[in-house]
XYZ file of C-alpha atoms in Angstrom:
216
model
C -158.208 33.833 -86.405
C -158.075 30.529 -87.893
C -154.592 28.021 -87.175
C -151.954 28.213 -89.968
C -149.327 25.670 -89.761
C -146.011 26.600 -89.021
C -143.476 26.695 -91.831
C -139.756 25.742 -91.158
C -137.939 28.901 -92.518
C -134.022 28.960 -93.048
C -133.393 32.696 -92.160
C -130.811 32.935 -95.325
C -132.356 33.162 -98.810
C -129.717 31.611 -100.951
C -130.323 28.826 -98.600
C -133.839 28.758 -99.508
C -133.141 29.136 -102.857
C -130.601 25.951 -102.888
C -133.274 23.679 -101.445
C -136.424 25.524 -103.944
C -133.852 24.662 -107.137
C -133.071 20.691 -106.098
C -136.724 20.407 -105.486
C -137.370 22.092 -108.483
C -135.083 20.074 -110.380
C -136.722 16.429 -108.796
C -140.358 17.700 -110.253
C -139.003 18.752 -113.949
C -137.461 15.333 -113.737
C -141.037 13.630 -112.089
C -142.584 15.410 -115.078
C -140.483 14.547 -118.033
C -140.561 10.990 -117.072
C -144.321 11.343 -116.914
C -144.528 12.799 -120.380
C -142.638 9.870 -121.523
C -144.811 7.280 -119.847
C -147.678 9.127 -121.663
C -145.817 8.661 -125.035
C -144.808 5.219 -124.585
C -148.925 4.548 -123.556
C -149.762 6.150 -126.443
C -147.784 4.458 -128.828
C -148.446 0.989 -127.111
C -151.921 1.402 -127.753
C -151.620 2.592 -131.686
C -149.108 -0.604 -132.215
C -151.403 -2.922 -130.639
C -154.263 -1.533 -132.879
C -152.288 -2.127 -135.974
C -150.892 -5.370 -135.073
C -154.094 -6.806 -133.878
C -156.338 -5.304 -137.407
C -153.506 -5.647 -139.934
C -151.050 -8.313 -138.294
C -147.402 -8.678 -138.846
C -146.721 -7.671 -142.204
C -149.529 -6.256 -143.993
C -151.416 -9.308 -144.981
C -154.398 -9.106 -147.237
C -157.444 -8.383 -145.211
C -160.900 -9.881 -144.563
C -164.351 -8.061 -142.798
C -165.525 -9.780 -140.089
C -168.314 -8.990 -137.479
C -165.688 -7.245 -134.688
C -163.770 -5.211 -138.504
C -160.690 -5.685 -140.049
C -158.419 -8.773 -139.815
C -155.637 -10.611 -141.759
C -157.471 -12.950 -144.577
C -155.254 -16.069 -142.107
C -156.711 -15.027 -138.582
C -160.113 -16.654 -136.995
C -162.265 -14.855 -135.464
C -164.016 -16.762 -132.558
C -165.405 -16.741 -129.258
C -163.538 -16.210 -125.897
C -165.610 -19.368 -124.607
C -164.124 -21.735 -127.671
C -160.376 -21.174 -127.083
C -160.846 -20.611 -122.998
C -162.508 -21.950 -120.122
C -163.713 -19.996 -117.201
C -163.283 -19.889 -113.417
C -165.060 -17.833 -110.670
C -163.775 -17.064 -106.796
C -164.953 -16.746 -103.832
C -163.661 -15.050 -100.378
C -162.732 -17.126 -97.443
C -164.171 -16.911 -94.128
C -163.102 -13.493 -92.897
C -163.717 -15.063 -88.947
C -161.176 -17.923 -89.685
C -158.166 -15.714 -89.131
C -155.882 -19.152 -90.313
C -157.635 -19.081 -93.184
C -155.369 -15.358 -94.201
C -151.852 -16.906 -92.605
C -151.263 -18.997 -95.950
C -148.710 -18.579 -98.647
C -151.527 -18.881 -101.602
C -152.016 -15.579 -103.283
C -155.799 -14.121 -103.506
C -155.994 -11.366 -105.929
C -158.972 -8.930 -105.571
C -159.587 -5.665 -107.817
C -157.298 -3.609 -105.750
C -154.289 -5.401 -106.878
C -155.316 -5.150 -110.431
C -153.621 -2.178 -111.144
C -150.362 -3.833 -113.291
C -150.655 -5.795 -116.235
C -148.468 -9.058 -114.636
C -149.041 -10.200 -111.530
C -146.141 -11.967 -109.804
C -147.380 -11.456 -105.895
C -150.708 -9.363 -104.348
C -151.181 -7.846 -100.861
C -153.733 -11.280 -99.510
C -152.625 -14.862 -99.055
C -155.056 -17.703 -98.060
C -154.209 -21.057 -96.850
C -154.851 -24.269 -98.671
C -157.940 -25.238 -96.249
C -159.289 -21.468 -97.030
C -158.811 -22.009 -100.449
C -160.875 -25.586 -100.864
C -163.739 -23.981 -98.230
C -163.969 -20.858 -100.052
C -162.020 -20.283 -103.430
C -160.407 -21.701 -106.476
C -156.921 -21.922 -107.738
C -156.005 -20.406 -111.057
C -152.950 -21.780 -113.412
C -150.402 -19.719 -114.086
C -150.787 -18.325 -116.866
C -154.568 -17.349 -116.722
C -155.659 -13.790 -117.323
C -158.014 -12.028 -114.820
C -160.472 -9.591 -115.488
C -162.855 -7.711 -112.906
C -166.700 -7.947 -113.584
C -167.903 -6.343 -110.543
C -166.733 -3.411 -108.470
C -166.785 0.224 -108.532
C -163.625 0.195 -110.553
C -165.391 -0.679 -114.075
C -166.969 2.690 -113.377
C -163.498 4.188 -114.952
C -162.051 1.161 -116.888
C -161.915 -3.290 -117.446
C -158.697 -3.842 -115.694
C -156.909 -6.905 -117.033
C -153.865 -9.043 -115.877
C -151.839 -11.912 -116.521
C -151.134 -14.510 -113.696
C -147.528 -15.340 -113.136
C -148.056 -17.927 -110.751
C -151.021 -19.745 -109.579
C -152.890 -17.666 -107.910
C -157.133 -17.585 -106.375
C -159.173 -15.147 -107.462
C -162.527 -13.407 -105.601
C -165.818 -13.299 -106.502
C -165.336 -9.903 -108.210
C -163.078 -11.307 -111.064
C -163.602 -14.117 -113.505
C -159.882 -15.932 -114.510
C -159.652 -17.004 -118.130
C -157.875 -19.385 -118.716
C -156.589 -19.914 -122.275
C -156.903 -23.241 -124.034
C -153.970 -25.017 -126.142
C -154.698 -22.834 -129.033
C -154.407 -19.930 -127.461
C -151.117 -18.243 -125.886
C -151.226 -16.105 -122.155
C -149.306 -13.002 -123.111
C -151.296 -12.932 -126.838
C -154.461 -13.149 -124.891
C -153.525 -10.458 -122.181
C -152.548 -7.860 -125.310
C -155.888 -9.022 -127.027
C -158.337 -7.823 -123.986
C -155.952 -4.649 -123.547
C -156.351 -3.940 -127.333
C -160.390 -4.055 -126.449
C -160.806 -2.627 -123.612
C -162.958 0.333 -124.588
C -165.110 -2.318 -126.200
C -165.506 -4.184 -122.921
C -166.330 -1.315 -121.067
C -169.016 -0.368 -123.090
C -170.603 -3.483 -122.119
C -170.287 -2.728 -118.200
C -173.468 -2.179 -117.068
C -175.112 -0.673 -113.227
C -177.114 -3.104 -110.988
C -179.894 -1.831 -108.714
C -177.766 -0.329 -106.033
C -175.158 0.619 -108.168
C -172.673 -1.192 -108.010
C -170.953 -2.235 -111.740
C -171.134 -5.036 -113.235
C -169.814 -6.806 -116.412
C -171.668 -9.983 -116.720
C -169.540 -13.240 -117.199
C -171.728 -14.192 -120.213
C -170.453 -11.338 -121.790
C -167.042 -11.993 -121.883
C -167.451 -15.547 -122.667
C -169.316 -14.386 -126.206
C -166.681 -11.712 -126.660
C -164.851 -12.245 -130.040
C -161.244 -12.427 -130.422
């Protein structure tokens, strides 16, 4: 007969029914608050769509190669308004090199859109032997991992922070504002994805060139 975990059973059913109806209430709560969430994303991504195609306040419009765009807007190259930095991953047998107070962002902490703190912190002799420091205020993107399998994630840099070799940092140029360039990538992301491509093994890449030449 095959094991079945015991269940802890108050003998008295209005009992059970007291705890089944808070519990009950918690996950109609956990589930409104999702639906909302769902909304909200929904409606972030149609205003970013208008805003970033028709501007603030429906300006005459122009074609262009990437659609759409207020007759006042450029439309130019990542690599003319940015400059680009790769990282690299510290000695994992220098166990001083991880007791620093520098933050090293890899894909696994890309999963907000602002990035204040990450899990992994290097020290300054880990960082000039094996990375490079980021300003604040650059915006990361992942172009290698398993992750671009599902999506490009994207984040803003609140503080300086190194990157690894999975992630390029862009970093924007004096024409060219953090949080405008953060809400630009998110407003193409299904565009950059479509550009993530498979290497010989597998693994998923979205080559650096690539973002460099994307238009914004």
């Amino acid at each position: 007969m095959a094991y079945m975990e015991p269940v802890r059973l108050p003998a008295a059913l209005p009992e059970q029914k007291k705890i089944a109806h808070i519990l009950s209430t918690v996950q109609r709560a956990i589930e409104a608050q999702e639906r909302i969430i769902q909304t909200t994303t929904e409606l972030k991504k149609a205003l970013m769509h208008k805003l970033f195609t028709e501007g603030l306040r429906n300006k005459p419009q122009k074609q262009t190669e990437i659609g759409s765009v207020p007759v006042s807007w450029e439309v130019v190259p990542l690599s003319e308004v940015c400059h680009f930095q790769s990282g690299g991953t510290p000695s994992k047998k220098n166990p001083e090199f991880w007791e620093g107070t520098i933050p090293w962002v890899s894909p696994k902490d890309m999963k907000r859109p602002r990035l204040a703190d990450v899990e992994d912190h290097i020290s300054q002799e880990a960082l000039e032997s094996g990375s490079k420091l980021a300003p604040a205020g650059s915006v990361f993107v992942v172009v290698r991992g398993m992750i671009l399998a599902k999506t490009v994630p994207v984040a803003l840099a609140e503080v300086p922070m190194a990157i690894n070799q999975d992630m390029k940092a862009i970093v924007p140029g004096p024409k060219l504002r953090s949080d405008f360039l953060l809400y630009a990538l998110e407003s193409v992301r299904e565009n950059l994805f479509k550009k993530v491509g498979r290497s010989g093994h597998g693994t998923c890449t979205l080559m650096g060139h690539e973002v460099a030449a994307f238009m914004s």
